[in-house]
Tab-separated table of C-alpha atoms and ligand atoms in Angstrom:
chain	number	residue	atom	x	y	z
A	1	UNK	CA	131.404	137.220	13.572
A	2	UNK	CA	133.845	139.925	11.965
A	3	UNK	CA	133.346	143.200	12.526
A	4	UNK	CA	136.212	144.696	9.907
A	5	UNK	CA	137.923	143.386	7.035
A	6	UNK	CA	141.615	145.493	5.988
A	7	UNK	CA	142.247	144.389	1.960
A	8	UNK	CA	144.829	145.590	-0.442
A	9	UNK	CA	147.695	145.230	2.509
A	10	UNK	CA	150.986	143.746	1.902
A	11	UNK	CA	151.148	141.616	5.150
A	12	UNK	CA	154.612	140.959	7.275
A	13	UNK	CA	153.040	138.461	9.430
A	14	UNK	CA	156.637	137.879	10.988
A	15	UNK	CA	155.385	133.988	11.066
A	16	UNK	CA	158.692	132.232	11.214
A	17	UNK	CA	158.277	129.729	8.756
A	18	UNK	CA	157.985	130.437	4.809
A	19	UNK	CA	158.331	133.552	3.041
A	20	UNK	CA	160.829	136.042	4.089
A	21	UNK	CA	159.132	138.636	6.515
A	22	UNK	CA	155.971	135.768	6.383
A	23	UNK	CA	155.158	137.988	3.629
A	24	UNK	CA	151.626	138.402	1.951
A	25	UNK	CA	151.638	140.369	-0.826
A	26	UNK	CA	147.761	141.015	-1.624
A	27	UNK	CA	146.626	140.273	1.769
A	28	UNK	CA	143.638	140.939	4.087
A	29	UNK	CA	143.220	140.471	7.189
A	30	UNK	CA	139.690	140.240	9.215
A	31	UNK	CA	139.366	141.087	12.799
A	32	UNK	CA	136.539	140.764	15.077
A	33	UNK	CA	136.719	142.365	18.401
A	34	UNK	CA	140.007	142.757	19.600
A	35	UNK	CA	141.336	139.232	17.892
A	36	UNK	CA	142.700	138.488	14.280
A	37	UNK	CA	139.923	136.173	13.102
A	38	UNK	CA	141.520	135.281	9.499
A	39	UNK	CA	144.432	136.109	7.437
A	40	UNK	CA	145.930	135.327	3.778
A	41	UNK	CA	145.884	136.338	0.508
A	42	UNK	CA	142.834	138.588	-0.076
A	43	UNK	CA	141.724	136.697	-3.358
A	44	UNK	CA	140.646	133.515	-0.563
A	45	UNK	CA	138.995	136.378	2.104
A	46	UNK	CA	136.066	133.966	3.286
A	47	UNK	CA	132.761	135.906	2.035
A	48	UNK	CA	131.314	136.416	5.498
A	49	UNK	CA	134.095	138.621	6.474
A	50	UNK	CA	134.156	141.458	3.648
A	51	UNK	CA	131.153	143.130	5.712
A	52	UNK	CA	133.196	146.413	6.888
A	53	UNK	CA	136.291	146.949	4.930
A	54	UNK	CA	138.915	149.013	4.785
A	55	UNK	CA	141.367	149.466	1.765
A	56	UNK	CA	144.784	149.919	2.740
A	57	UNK	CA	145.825	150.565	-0.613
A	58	UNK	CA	149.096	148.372	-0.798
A	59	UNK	CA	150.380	149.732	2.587
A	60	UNK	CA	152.377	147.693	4.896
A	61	UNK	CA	151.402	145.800	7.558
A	62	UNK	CA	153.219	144.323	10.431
A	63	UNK	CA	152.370	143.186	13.952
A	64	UNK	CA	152.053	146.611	16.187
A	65	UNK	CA	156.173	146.902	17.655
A	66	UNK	CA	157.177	145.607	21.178
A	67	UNK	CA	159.550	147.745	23.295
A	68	UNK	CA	160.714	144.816	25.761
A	69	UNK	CA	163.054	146.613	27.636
A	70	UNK	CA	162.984	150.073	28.473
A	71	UNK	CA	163.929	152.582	32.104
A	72	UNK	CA	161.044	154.956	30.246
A	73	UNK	CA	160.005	156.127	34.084
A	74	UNK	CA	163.145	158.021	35.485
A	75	UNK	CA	163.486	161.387	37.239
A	76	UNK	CA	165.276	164.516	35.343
A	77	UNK	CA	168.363	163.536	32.609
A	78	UNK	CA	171.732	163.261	32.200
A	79	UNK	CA	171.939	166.249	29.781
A	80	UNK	CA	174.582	168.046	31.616
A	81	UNK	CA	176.514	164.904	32.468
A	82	UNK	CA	177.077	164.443	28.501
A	83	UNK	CA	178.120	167.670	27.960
A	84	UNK	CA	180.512	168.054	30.536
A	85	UNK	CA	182.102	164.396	29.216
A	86	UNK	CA	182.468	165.984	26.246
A	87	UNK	CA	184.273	169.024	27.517
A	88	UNK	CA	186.816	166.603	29.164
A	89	UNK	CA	185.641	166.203	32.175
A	90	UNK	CA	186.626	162.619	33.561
A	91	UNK	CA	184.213	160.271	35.298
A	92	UNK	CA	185.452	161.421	38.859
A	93	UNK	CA	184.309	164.450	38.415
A	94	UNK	CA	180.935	164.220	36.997
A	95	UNK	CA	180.639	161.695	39.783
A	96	UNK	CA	181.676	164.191	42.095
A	97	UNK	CA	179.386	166.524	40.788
A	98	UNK	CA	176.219	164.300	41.514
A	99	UNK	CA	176.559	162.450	38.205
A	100	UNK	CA	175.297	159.153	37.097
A	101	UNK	CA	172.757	157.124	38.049
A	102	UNK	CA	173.140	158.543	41.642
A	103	UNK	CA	171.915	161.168	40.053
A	104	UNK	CA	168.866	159.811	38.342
A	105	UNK	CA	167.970	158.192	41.875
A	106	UNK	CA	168.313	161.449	43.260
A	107	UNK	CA	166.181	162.995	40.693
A	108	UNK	CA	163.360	159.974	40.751
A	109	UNK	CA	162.815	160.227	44.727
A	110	UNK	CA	162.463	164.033	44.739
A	111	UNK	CA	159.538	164.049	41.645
A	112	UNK	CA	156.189	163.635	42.278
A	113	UNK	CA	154.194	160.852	40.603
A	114	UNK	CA	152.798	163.464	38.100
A	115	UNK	CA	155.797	164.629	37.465
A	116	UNK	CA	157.092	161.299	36.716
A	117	UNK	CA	154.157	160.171	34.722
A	118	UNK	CA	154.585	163.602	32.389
A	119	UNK	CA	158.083	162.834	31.880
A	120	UNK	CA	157.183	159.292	30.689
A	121	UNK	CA	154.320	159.923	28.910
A	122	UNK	CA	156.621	161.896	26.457
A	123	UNK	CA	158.548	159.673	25.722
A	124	UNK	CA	155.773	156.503	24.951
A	125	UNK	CA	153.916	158.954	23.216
A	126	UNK	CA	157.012	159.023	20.871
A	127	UNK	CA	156.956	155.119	20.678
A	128	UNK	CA	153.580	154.984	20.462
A	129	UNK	CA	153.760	157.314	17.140
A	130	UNK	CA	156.336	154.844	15.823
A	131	UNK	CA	154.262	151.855	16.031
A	132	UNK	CA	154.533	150.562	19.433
A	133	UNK	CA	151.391	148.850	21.193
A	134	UNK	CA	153.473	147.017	23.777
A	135	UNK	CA	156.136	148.700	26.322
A	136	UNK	CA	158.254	147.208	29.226
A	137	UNK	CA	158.704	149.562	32.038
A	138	UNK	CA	161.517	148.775	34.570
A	139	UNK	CA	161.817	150.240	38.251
A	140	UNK	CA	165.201	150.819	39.698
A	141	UNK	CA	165.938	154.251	40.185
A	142	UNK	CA	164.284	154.073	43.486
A	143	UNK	CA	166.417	151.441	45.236
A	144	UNK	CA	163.865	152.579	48.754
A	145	UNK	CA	160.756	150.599	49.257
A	146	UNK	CA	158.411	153.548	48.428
A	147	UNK	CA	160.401	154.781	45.038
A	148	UNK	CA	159.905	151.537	43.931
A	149	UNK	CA	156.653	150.996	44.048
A	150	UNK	CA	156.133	154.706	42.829
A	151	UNK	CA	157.607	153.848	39.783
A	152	UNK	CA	155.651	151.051	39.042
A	153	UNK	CA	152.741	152.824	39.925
A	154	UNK	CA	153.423	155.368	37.125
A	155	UNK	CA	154.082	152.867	34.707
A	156	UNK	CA	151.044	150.795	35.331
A	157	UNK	CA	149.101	154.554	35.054
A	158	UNK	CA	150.665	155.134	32.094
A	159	UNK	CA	148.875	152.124	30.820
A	160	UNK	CA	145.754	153.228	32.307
A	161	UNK	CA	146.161	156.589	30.173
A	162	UNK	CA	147.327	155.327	26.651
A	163	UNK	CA	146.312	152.801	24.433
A	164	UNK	CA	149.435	150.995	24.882
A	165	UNK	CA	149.763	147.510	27.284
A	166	UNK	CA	152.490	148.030	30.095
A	167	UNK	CA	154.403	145.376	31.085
A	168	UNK	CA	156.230	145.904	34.401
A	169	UNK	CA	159.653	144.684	36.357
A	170	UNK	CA	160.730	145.178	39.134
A	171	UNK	CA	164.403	146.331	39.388
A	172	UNK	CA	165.073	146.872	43.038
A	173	UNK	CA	168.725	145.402	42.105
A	174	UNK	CA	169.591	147.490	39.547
A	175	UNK	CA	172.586	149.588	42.047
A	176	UNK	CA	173.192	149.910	45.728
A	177	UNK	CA	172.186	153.512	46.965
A	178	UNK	CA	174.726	155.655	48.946
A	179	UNK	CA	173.319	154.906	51.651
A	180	UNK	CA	173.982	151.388	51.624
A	181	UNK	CA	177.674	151.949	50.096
A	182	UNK	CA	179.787	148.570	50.426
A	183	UNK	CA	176.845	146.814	51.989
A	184	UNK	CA	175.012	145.562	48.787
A	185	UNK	CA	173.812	142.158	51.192
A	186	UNK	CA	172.245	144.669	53.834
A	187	UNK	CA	170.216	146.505	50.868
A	188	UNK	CA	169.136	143.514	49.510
A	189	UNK	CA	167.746	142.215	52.721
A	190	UNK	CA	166.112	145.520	54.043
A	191	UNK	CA	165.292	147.460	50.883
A	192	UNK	CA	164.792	145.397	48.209
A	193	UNK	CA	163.082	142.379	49.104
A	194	UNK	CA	160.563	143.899	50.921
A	195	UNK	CA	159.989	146.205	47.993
A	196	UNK	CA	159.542	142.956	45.917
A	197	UNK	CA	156.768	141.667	48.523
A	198	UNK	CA	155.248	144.865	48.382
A	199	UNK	CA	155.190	144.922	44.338
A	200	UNK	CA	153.960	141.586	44.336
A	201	UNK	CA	151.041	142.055	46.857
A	202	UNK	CA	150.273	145.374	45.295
A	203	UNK	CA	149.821	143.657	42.002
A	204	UNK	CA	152.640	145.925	40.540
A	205	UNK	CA	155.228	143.243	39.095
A	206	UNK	CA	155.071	141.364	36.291
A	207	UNK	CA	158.640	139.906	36.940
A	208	UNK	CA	161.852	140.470	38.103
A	209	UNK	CA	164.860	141.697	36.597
A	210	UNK	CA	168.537	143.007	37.897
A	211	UNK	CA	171.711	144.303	37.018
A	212	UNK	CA	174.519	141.446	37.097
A	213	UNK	CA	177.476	143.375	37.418
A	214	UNK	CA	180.743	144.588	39.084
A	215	UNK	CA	179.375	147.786	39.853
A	216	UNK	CA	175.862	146.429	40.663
A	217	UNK	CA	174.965	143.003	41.855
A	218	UNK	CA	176.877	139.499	42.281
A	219	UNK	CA	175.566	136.375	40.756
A	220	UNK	CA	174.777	135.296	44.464
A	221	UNK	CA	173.151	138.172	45.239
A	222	UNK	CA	171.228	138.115	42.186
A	223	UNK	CA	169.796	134.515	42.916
A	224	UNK	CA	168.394	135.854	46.543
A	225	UNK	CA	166.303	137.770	44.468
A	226	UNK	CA	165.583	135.363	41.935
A	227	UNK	CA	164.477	132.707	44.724
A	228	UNK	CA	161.959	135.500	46.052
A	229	UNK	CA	160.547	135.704	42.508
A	230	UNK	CA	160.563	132.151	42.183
A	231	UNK	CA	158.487	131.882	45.677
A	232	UNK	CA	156.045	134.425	44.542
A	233	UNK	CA	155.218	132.962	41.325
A	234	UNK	CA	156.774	135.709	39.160
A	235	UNK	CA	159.022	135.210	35.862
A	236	UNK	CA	162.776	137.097	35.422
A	237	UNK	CA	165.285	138.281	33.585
A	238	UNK	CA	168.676	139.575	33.889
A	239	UNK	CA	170.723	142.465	33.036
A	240	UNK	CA	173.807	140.249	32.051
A	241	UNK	CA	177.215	140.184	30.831
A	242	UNK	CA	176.853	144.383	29.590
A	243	UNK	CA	180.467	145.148	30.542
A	244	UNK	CA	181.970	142.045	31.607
A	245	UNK	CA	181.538	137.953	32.315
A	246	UNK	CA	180.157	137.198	35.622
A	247	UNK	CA	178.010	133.967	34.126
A	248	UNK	CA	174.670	136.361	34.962
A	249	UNK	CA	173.480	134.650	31.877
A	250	UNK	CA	173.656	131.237	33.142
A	251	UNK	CA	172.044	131.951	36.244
A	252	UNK	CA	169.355	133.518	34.844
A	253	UNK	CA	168.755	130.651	32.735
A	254	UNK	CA	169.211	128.104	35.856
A	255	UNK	CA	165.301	129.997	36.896
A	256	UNK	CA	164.147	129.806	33.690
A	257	UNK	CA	164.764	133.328	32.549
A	258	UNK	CA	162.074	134.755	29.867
A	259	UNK	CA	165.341	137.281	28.677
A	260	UNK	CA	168.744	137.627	29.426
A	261	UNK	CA	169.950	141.444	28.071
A	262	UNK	CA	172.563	143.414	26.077
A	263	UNK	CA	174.862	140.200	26.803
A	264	UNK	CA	177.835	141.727	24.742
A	265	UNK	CA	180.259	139.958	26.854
A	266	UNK	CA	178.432	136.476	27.105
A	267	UNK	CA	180.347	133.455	26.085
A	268	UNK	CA	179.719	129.859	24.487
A	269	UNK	CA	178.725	128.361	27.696
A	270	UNK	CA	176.341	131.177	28.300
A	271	UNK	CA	174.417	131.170	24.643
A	272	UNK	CA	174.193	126.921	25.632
A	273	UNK	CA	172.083	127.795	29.254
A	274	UNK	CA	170.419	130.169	27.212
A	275	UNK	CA	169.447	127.771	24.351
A	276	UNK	CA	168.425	125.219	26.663
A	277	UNK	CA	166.317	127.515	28.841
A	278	UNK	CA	164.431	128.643	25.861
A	279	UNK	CA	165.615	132.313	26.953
A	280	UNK	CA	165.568	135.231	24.375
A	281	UNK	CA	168.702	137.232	24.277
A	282	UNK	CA	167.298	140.988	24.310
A	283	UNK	CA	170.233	143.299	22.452
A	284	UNK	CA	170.511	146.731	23.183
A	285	UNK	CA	171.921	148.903	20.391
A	286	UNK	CA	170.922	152.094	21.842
A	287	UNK	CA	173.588	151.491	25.121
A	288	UNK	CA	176.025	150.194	22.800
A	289	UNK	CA	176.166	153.307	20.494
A	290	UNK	CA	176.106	155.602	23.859
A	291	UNK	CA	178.608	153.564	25.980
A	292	UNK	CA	180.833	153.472	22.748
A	293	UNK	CA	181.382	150.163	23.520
A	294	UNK	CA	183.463	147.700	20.576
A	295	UNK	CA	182.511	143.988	22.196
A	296	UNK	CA	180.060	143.013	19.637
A	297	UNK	CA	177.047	140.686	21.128
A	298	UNK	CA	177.796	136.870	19.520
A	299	UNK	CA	175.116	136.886	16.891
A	300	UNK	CA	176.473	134.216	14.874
A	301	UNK	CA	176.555	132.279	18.336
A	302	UNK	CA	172.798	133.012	19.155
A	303	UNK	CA	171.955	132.019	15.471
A	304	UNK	CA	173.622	129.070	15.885
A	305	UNK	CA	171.857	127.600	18.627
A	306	UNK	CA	168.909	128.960	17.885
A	307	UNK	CA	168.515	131.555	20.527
A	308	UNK	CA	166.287	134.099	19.557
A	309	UNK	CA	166.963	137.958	19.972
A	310	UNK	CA	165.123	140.817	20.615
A	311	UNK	CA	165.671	144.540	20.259
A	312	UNK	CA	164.772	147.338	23.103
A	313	UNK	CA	165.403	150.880	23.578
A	314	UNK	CA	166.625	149.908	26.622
A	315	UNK	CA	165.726	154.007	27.177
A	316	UNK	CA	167.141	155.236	30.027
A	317	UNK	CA	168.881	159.106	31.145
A	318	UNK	CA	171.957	157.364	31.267
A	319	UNK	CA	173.160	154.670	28.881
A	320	UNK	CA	170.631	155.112	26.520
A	321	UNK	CA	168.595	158.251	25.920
A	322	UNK	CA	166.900	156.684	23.260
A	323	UNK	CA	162.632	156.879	22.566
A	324	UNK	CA	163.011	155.326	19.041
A	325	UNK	CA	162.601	151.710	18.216
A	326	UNK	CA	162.938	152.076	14.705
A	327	UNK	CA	166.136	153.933	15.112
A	328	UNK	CA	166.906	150.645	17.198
A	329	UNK	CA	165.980	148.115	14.220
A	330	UNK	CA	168.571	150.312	12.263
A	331	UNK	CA	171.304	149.992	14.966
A	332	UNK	CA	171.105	146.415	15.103
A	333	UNK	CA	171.287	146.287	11.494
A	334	UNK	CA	174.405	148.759	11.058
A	335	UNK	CA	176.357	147.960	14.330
A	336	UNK	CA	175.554	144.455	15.155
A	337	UNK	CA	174.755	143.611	11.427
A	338	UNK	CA	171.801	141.705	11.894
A	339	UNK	CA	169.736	141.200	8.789
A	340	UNK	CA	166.558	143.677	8.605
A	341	UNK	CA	164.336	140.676	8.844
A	342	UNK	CA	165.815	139.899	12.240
A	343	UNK	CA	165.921	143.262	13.287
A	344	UNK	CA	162.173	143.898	12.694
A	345	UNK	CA	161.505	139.992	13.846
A	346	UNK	CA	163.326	141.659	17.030
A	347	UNK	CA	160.885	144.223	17.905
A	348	UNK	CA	157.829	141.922	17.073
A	349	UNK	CA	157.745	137.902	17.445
A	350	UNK	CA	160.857	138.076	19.786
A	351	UNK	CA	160.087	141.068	21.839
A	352	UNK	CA	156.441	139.535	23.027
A	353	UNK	CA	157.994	135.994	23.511
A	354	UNK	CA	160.810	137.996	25.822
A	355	UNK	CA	157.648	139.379	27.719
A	356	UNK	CA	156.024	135.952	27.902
A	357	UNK	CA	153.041	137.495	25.694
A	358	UNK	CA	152.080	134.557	23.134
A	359	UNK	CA	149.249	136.055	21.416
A	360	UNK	CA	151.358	139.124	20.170
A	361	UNK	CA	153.912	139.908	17.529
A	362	UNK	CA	152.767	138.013	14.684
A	363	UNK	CA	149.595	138.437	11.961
A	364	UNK	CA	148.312	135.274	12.598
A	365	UNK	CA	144.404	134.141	13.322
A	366	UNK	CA	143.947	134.015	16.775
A	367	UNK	CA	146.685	136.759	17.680
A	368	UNK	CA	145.380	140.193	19.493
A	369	UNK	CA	144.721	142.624	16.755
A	370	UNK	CA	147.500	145.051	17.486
A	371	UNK	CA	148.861	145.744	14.088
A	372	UNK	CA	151.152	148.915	12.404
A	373	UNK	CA	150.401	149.999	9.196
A	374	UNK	CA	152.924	151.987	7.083
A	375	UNK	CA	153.448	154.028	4.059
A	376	UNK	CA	156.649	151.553	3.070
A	377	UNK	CA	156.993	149.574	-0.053
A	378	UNK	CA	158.647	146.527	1.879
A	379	UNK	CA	159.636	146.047	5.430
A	380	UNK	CA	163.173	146.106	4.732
A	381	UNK	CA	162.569	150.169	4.529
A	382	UNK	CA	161.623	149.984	8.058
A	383	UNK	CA	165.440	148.978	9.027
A	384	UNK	CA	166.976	150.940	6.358
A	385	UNK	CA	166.107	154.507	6.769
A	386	UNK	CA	167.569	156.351	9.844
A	387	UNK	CA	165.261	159.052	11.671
A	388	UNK	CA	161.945	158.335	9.422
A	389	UNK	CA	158.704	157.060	10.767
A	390	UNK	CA	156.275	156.057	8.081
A	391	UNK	CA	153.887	155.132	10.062
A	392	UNK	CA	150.480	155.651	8.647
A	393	UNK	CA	148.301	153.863	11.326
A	394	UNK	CA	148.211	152.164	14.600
A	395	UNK	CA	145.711	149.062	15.473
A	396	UNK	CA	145.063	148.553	19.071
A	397	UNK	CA	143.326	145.749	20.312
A	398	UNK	CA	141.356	145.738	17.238
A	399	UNK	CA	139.107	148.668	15.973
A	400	UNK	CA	136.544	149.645	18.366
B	1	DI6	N1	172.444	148.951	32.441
B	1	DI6	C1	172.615	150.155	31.926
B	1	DI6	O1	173.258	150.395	30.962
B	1	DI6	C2	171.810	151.091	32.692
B	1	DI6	N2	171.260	150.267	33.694
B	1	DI6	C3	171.629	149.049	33.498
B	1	DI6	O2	171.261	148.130	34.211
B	1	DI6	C4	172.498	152.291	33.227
B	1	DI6	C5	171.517	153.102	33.976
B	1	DI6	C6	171.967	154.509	34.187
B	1	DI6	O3	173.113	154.864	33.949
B	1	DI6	O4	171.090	155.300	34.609
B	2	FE	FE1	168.444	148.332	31.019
């Protein structure tokens, strides 16, 4: 049975195959509960399902966006940090003035869960005006057992609050705390595993990311955590090759990684494991405009082998104070000059397969109905126009 019909929509179904976009022009679509039941051109809308219609008047339509990668739950900001950077100060000395992310770890233990949660929820509430049915939230600016699990907490509330689905990692190897200065091994063992056993057994993960890096975690230490996931049944991903090489990417795809992400540094060998773990590479325009950074990620590299890519906000107080995804689509477009079909196949199709979530990101009969609608003549206008949201209406899990 359908309960609704929307006619008169021009449809990016984001299907991969065909038309540019999987374009419709004169499209319906039908939806009965929270599933797509049928869609195509509206002239071949099966009789049964024009019951309850809705005229969209020519608008746009696109799957409902996918924010795979985002730090959205995070104590205080880095407001001050920025501005003294910009009045010369060097990086000793904001670190010396309880800068960074020592900072935002500072910040995230002191708040209360309500605190956190308000913070958050105005930011999504931004994302969710833009489109956005589906958001990642990340722990990590805990790095104790019980900050952790706080932050997942929030972010699984926030999900309980909005009409948006919350997918959650857990980051307990994002950095090493002060308190565990030059003993990264000793953190790992007494903070953060734990706090992955507890996550798990509190029903809190979803998977299992961490920060491969010189000033975070070593490939080796990395995989300790990755063989805990692995025991416990959970999927990961990997913060990988941001600032430099440490073959994070290759690792991540030895376990089968759903993502590796921002991979600006990431060589041939890399993009291969990736492409042969059926990885997606998640790019992050927002820390790349903020870090100032020149390495370009390899499109041409990820195109070649097929590796698909996703776009995140990757929002966080510190590398990426970001809470737009369409000002994301943009970036990828005008800094790592991906086309706009990419770009918007990056926060749909590519974002849910970098969650592991096969029945979103595409119009497509059988799909959950989370669809955007917009006042937009074609969905290139989506990746063209900087600061504008045109969205005229969100679908969420159908329309009851
Ligand atoms: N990569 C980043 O760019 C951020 N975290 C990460 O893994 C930085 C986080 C911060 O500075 O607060
Ligand atoms: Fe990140």
């Amino acid at each position: 049975m359908t309960d609704t019909a929307l006619i008169n929509a021009k449809i990016a179904t984001m299907k991969p195959d065909g038309e540019a976009y999987g374009l419709i022009e004169n499209g319906a679509i039908a939806i009965s509960g929270e599933t797509i039941a049928w869609v195509g051109p509206m002239a071949d809308l099966p009789n049964a399902d024009k019951g309850n219609t809705v005229d969209l008047e020519g608008r746009l339509v696109t799957p409902a966006l996918v924010d795979c990668h985002t730090h959205i739950v995070a104590g205080g900001n880095r407001a001050r940090e920025f501005e003294m950077r910009l009045n010369g100060a060097s990086y000793e000395e904001i670190a010396r003035a309880g800068g960074g992310i020592v900072s935002t770890v500072k910040a995230t233990r002191a708040a209360s869960e309500t605190e956190l949660l308000n913070a958050a929820l105005l930011r999504v509430d931004q994302l969710i005006g833009e489109g956005v049915a589906t958001v990642e939230i990340k722990s990590g600016y805990g790095l104790d057992v019980d900050t952790e699990l706080k932050m997942l907490r929030v972010a699984r509330t926030i999900g309980d609050m909005r009409d948006v689905r919350v997918r959650t990692s857990f980051l307990g190897a994002h950095a090493v705390p002060a308190e565990y200065a030059g003993r990264a091994d000793a953190y790992i063992d007494d903070v953060c595993l734990p706090a992955l056993d507890a996550a798990h057994e509190q029903g809190l993960a979803d998977a299992v990311d961490g920060f491969c890096e010189g000033i975070a975690f070593s490939p080796e230490q990395i995989e300790r955590v990755f063989k805990r996931a692995a025991a416990l049944g959970l999927p990961v991903k990997l913060h990988a090759e941001q600032l430099s090489n440490l073959g994070g990417t290759a690792l991540a795809a030895r376990y089968g990684a759903l993502s590796a992400d921002h991979l600006e540094y990431v060589d041939e060998a890399g993009v291969a494991a990736m492409a042969e773990a059926g990885s997606i590479a998640v790019l992050l325009p927002g820390a790349f405009y903020t870090l100032r950074e020149t390495k370009l990620p390899p499109i041409d590299l990820f195109r070649q082998r097929g590796v698909g890519m996703a776009i995140a906000t990757d929002c966080n107080p510190g590398s990426s104070p970001v809470s737009s995804l369409l000002l994301c689509v943009n970036m990828a477009c005008t800094l790592f000059r991906m086309t706009p079909e990419e770009a918007m196949a990056g926060v749909t199709r590519e974002a849910a397969r970098a969650l592991g979530l096969s029945d979103l990101g595409m119009v497509d009969a059988g799909m959950t109905a989370d669809l955007a609608i917009w006042d937009v003549e074609h969905p290139a206008e989506l990746a063209y126009r900087v600061g504008f949201n045109p969205l005229y209406r969100r679908i969420y899990k159908g329309l009851s």
